[in-house]
Amino acid sequence: GAVVSQHPSWVICKSGTSVKIECRSLDFQATTMFWYRQFPKQSLMLMATSNEGSKATYEQGVEKDKFLINHASLTLSTLTVTSAHPEDSSFYICSAIDMNTEAFFGQGTRLTVV
Amino acid sequence: GIQVEQSPPDLILQEGANSTLRCNFSDSVNNLQWFHQNPWGQLINLFYIPSGTKQNGRLSATTVATERYSLLYISSSQTTDSGVYFCTPGANNLFFGTGTRLTVIP
């Protein structure tokens, strides 16, 4: 299957700073990528849909100025958590859709804001 | 969005046992996938199965799109099968249900 690489796997940052998470499709071009957030023992919550070359579509209740998404190329989408606070601590996961509409997921990023 | 119901929510099995996980969805779909989330959080693709039946080793899946459900069969379960199993219908927005948490004990 296709490979999606997410970096970093874990990050600890101070309150008030920004953190950037990268999601790359290594062996296919992904016109659409998705960003999710997952709290412990809960399901994945879709945050936004990222389309190459256009603005991301955010789900209801997700602050677009807080979670900046950029999809500048067919293989890279980034999520920046701006002015992070402890309540932003979570597990963030990206996925990318291949030409057959099958989704593949990155390894996830565990963010801890202290 | 499409509503997804998975059952059972929790399942504890003795190693070697078989099990069936069910996924019901609220609308017709042209795409359905099963994933296994391991204890480290990684989501592993199991099946891409909009309809019909597929098998991969000890796992198999069946989707009956007209009746809006899919089944995942796990045979001869192993401790490494532990984790959460998700089904996700739809292609454009992958909405997740609450999953089935499987624990396989030796």
PDB file of C-alpha atoms in Angstrom, chain B:
ATOM      1  CA  GLY B   1     -22.516  13.417   7.492  1.00  0.00           C
ATOM      2  CA  ILE B   2     -22.900   9.689   7.449  1.00  0.00           C
ATOM      3  CA  GLN B   3     -23.605   8.062  10.825  1.00  0.00           C
ATOM      4  CA  VAL B   4     -21.509   5.033  11.689  1.00  0.00           C
ATOM      5  CA  GLU B   5     -22.388   2.463  14.336  1.00  0.00           C
ATOM      6  CA  GLN B   6     -19.967  -0.255  15.290  1.00  0.00           C
ATOM      7  CA  SER B   7     -20.630  -3.252  17.482  1.00  0.00           C
ATOM      8  CA  PRO B   8     -19.699  -4.536  19.898  1.00  0.00           C
ATOM      9  CA  PRO B   9     -17.978  -1.515  21.492  1.00  0.00           C
ATOM     10  CA  ASP B  10     -15.661  -3.763  23.505  1.00  0.00           C
ATOM     11  CA  LEU B  11     -14.609  -7.362  23.011  1.00  0.00           C
ATOM     12  CA  ILE B  12     -12.328  -9.591  25.043  1.00  0.00           C
ATOM     13  CA  LEU B  13     -11.180 -12.836  23.445  1.00  0.00           C
ATOM     14  CA  GLN B  14      -9.020 -15.742  24.405  1.00  0.00           C
ATOM     15  CA  GLU B  15      -6.150 -16.252  21.997  1.00  0.00           C
ATOM     16  CA  GLY B  16      -7.255 -18.565  19.192  1.00  0.00           C
ATOM     17  CA  ALA B  17     -10.918 -17.539  19.258  1.00  0.00           C
ATOM     18  CA  ASN B  18     -12.863 -16.164  16.307  1.00  0.00           C
ATOM     19  CA  SER B  19     -14.908 -12.978  16.209  1.00  0.00           C
ATOM     20  CA  THR B  20     -17.171 -10.874  14.007  1.00  0.00           C
ATOM     21  CA  LEU B  21     -17.237  -7.087  14.143  1.00  0.00           C
ATOM     22  CA  ARG B  22     -20.132  -5.180  12.617  1.00  0.00           C
ATOM     23  CA  CYS B  23     -20.368  -1.753  11.016  1.00  0.00           C
ATOM     24  CA  ASN B  24     -23.715  -0.149  10.166  1.00  0.00           C
ATOM     25  CA  PHE B  25     -23.890   3.105   8.239  1.00  0.00           C
ATOM     26  CA  SER B  26     -26.754   5.476   7.637  1.00  0.00           C
ATOM     27  CA  ASP B  27     -26.506   6.207   3.922  1.00  0.00           C
ATOM     28  CA  SER B  28     -25.450   4.538   0.728  1.00  0.00           C
ATOM     29  CA  VAL B  29     -21.721   4.730   0.111  1.00  0.00           C
ATOM     30  CA  ASN B  30     -19.335   3.915  -2.703  1.00  0.00           C
ATOM     31  CA  ASN B  31     -16.343   3.468  -0.444  1.00  0.00           C
ATOM     32  CA  LEU B  32     -15.766   1.671   2.844  1.00  0.00           C
ATOM     33  CA  GLN B  33     -12.544   0.910   4.646  1.00  0.00           C
ATOM     34  CA  TRP B  34     -11.587  -1.065   7.760  1.00  0.00           C
ATOM     35  CA  PHE B  35      -8.635   0.024   9.883  1.00  0.00           C
ATOM     36  CA  HIS B  36      -6.835  -1.329  12.916  1.00  0.00           C
ATOM     37  CA  GLN B  37      -5.405   1.221  15.322  1.00  0.00           C
ATOM     38  CA  ASN B  38      -2.602  -0.422  17.241  1.00  0.00           C
ATOM     39  CA  PRO B  39      -1.653   0.510  20.833  1.00  0.00           C
ATOM     40  CA  TRP B  40       0.850   3.073  19.508  1.00  0.00           C
ATOM     41  CA  GLY B  41      -1.869   4.926  17.610  1.00  0.00           C
ATOM     42  CA  GLN B  42      -0.898   3.887  14.111  1.00  0.00           C
ATOM     43  CA  LEU B  43      -3.845   3.235  11.789  1.00  0.00           C
ATOM     44  CA  ILE B  44      -3.255   0.200   9.621  1.00  0.00           C
ATOM     45  CA  ASN B  45      -5.290  -0.350   6.458  1.00  0.00           C
ATOM     46  CA  LEU B  46      -7.068  -3.695   6.569  1.00  0.00           C
ATOM     47  CA  PHE B  47      -9.563  -3.613   3.739  1.00  0.00           C
ATOM     48  CA  TYR B  48     -10.842  -1.269   1.074  1.00  0.00           C
ATOM     49  CA  ILE B  49     -14.206  -2.896   0.444  1.00  0.00           C
ATOM     50  CA  PRO B  50     -17.096  -0.902  -1.042  1.00  0.00           C
ATOM     51  CA  SER B  51     -18.929  -4.177  -1.710  1.00  0.00           C
ATOM     52  CA  GLY B  52     -18.424  -7.916  -1.800  1.00  0.00           C
ATOM     53  CA  THR B  53     -16.010 -10.061   0.182  1.00  0.00           C
ATOM     54  CA  LYS B  54     -12.239  -9.973   0.570  1.00  0.00           C
ATOM     55  CA  GLN B  55      -9.826 -12.106   2.528  1.00  0.00           C
ATOM     56  CA  ASN B  56      -6.326 -11.448   3.773  1.00  0.00           C
ATOM     57  CA  GLY B  57      -4.853 -14.213   5.886  1.00  0.00           C
ATOM     58  CA  ARG B  58      -6.830 -14.612   9.107  1.00  0.00           C
ATOM     59  CA  LEU B  59      -8.975 -11.592   8.317  1.00  0.00           C
ATOM     60  CA  SER B  60     -11.861 -11.262   5.929  1.00  0.00           C
ATOM     61  CA  ALA B  61     -14.510  -8.632   5.322  1.00  0.00           C
ATOM     62  CA  THR B  62     -17.891  -8.468   3.672  1.00  0.00           C
ATOM     63  CA  THR B  63     -19.822  -5.345   2.707  1.00  0.00           C
ATOM     64  CA  VAL B  64     -23.487  -5.446   1.714  1.00  0.00           C
ATOM     65  CA  ALA B  65     -23.880  -1.916   0.409  1.00  0.00           C
ATOM     66  CA  THR B  66     -27.596  -2.233  -0.345  1.00  0.00           C
ATOM     67  CA  GLU B  67     -28.255  -3.100   3.307  1.00  0.00           C
ATOM     68  CA  ARG B  68     -25.718  -0.580   4.633  1.00  0.00           C
ATOM     69  CA  TYR B  69     -23.490  -2.797   6.707  1.00  0.00           C
ATOM     70  CA  SER B  70     -20.072  -4.379   6.674  1.00  0.00           C
ATOM     71  CA  LEU B  71     -18.598  -7.224   8.708  1.00  0.00           C
ATOM     72  CA  LEU B  72     -15.010  -7.918   9.689  1.00  0.00           C
ATOM     73  CA  TYR B  73     -14.106 -11.496  10.608  1.00  0.00           C
ATOM     74  CA  ILE B  74     -11.047 -12.308  12.676  1.00  0.00           C
ATOM     75  CA  SER B  75     -10.145 -15.964  12.950  1.00  0.00           C
ATOM     76  CA  SER B  76      -7.633 -17.610  15.296  1.00  0.00           C
ATOM     77  CA  SER B  77      -7.066 -14.306  17.080  1.00  0.00           C
ATOM     78  CA  GLN B  78      -3.603 -13.411  18.366  1.00  0.00           C
ATOM     79  CA  THR B  79      -2.497 -10.950  21.044  1.00  0.00           C
ATOM     80  CA  THR B  80      -1.162  -8.680  18.302  1.00  0.00           C
ATOM     81  CA  ASP B  81      -4.744  -8.268  17.051  1.00  0.00           C
ATOM     82  CA  SER B  82      -5.495  -6.156  20.138  1.00  0.00           C
ATOM     83  CA  GLY B  83      -6.385  -2.539  19.499  1.00  0.00           C
ATOM     84  CA  VAL B  84      -9.302  -0.588  18.101  1.00  0.00           C
ATOM     85  CA  TYR B  85     -11.004  -1.458  14.826  1.00  0.00           C
ATOM     86  CA  PHE B  86     -12.655   1.306  12.835  1.00  0.00           C
ATOM     87  CA  CYS B  87     -14.795   1.231   9.737  1.00  0.00           C
ATOM     88  CA  THR B  88     -15.135   4.411   7.702  1.00  0.00           C
ATOM     89  CA  PRO B  89     -17.642   4.887   4.921  1.00  0.00           C
ATOM     90  CA  GLY B  90     -17.427   7.538   2.240  1.00  0.00           C
ATOM     91  CA  ALA B  91     -14.517   8.878   0.215  1.00  0.00           C
ATOM     92  CA  ASN B  92     -14.544  12.627   0.543  1.00  0.00           C
ATOM     93  CA  ASN B  93     -14.804  12.887   4.296  1.00  0.00           C
ATOM     94  CA  LEU B  94     -13.716   9.962   6.372  1.00  0.00           C
ATOM     95  CA  PHE B  95     -16.058   9.997   9.336  1.00  0.00           C
ATOM     96  CA  PHE B  96     -15.251   7.565  12.095  1.00  0.00           C
ATOM     97  CA  GLY B  97     -17.541   5.726  14.434  1.00  0.00           C
ATOM     98  CA  THR B  98     -16.526   4.919  17.982  1.00  0.00           C
ATOM     99  CA  GLY B  99     -14.862   1.690  16.921  1.00  0.00           C
ATOM    100  CA  THR B 100     -14.592  -1.739  18.531  1.00  0.00           C
ATOM    101  CA  ARG B 101     -11.901  -2.134  21.180  1.00  0.00           C
ATOM    102  CA  LEU B 102     -10.519  -5.675  21.003  1.00  0.00           C
ATOM    103  CA  THR B 103      -8.390  -7.243  23.692  1.00  0.00           C
ATOM    104  CA  VAL B 104      -6.922 -10.670  23.018  1.00  0.00           C
ATOM    105  CA  ILE B 105      -5.596 -12.395  26.108  1.00  0.00           C
ATOM    106  CA  PRO B 106      -3.056 -15.226  26.040  1.00  0.00           C
TER     107      PRO B 106
END
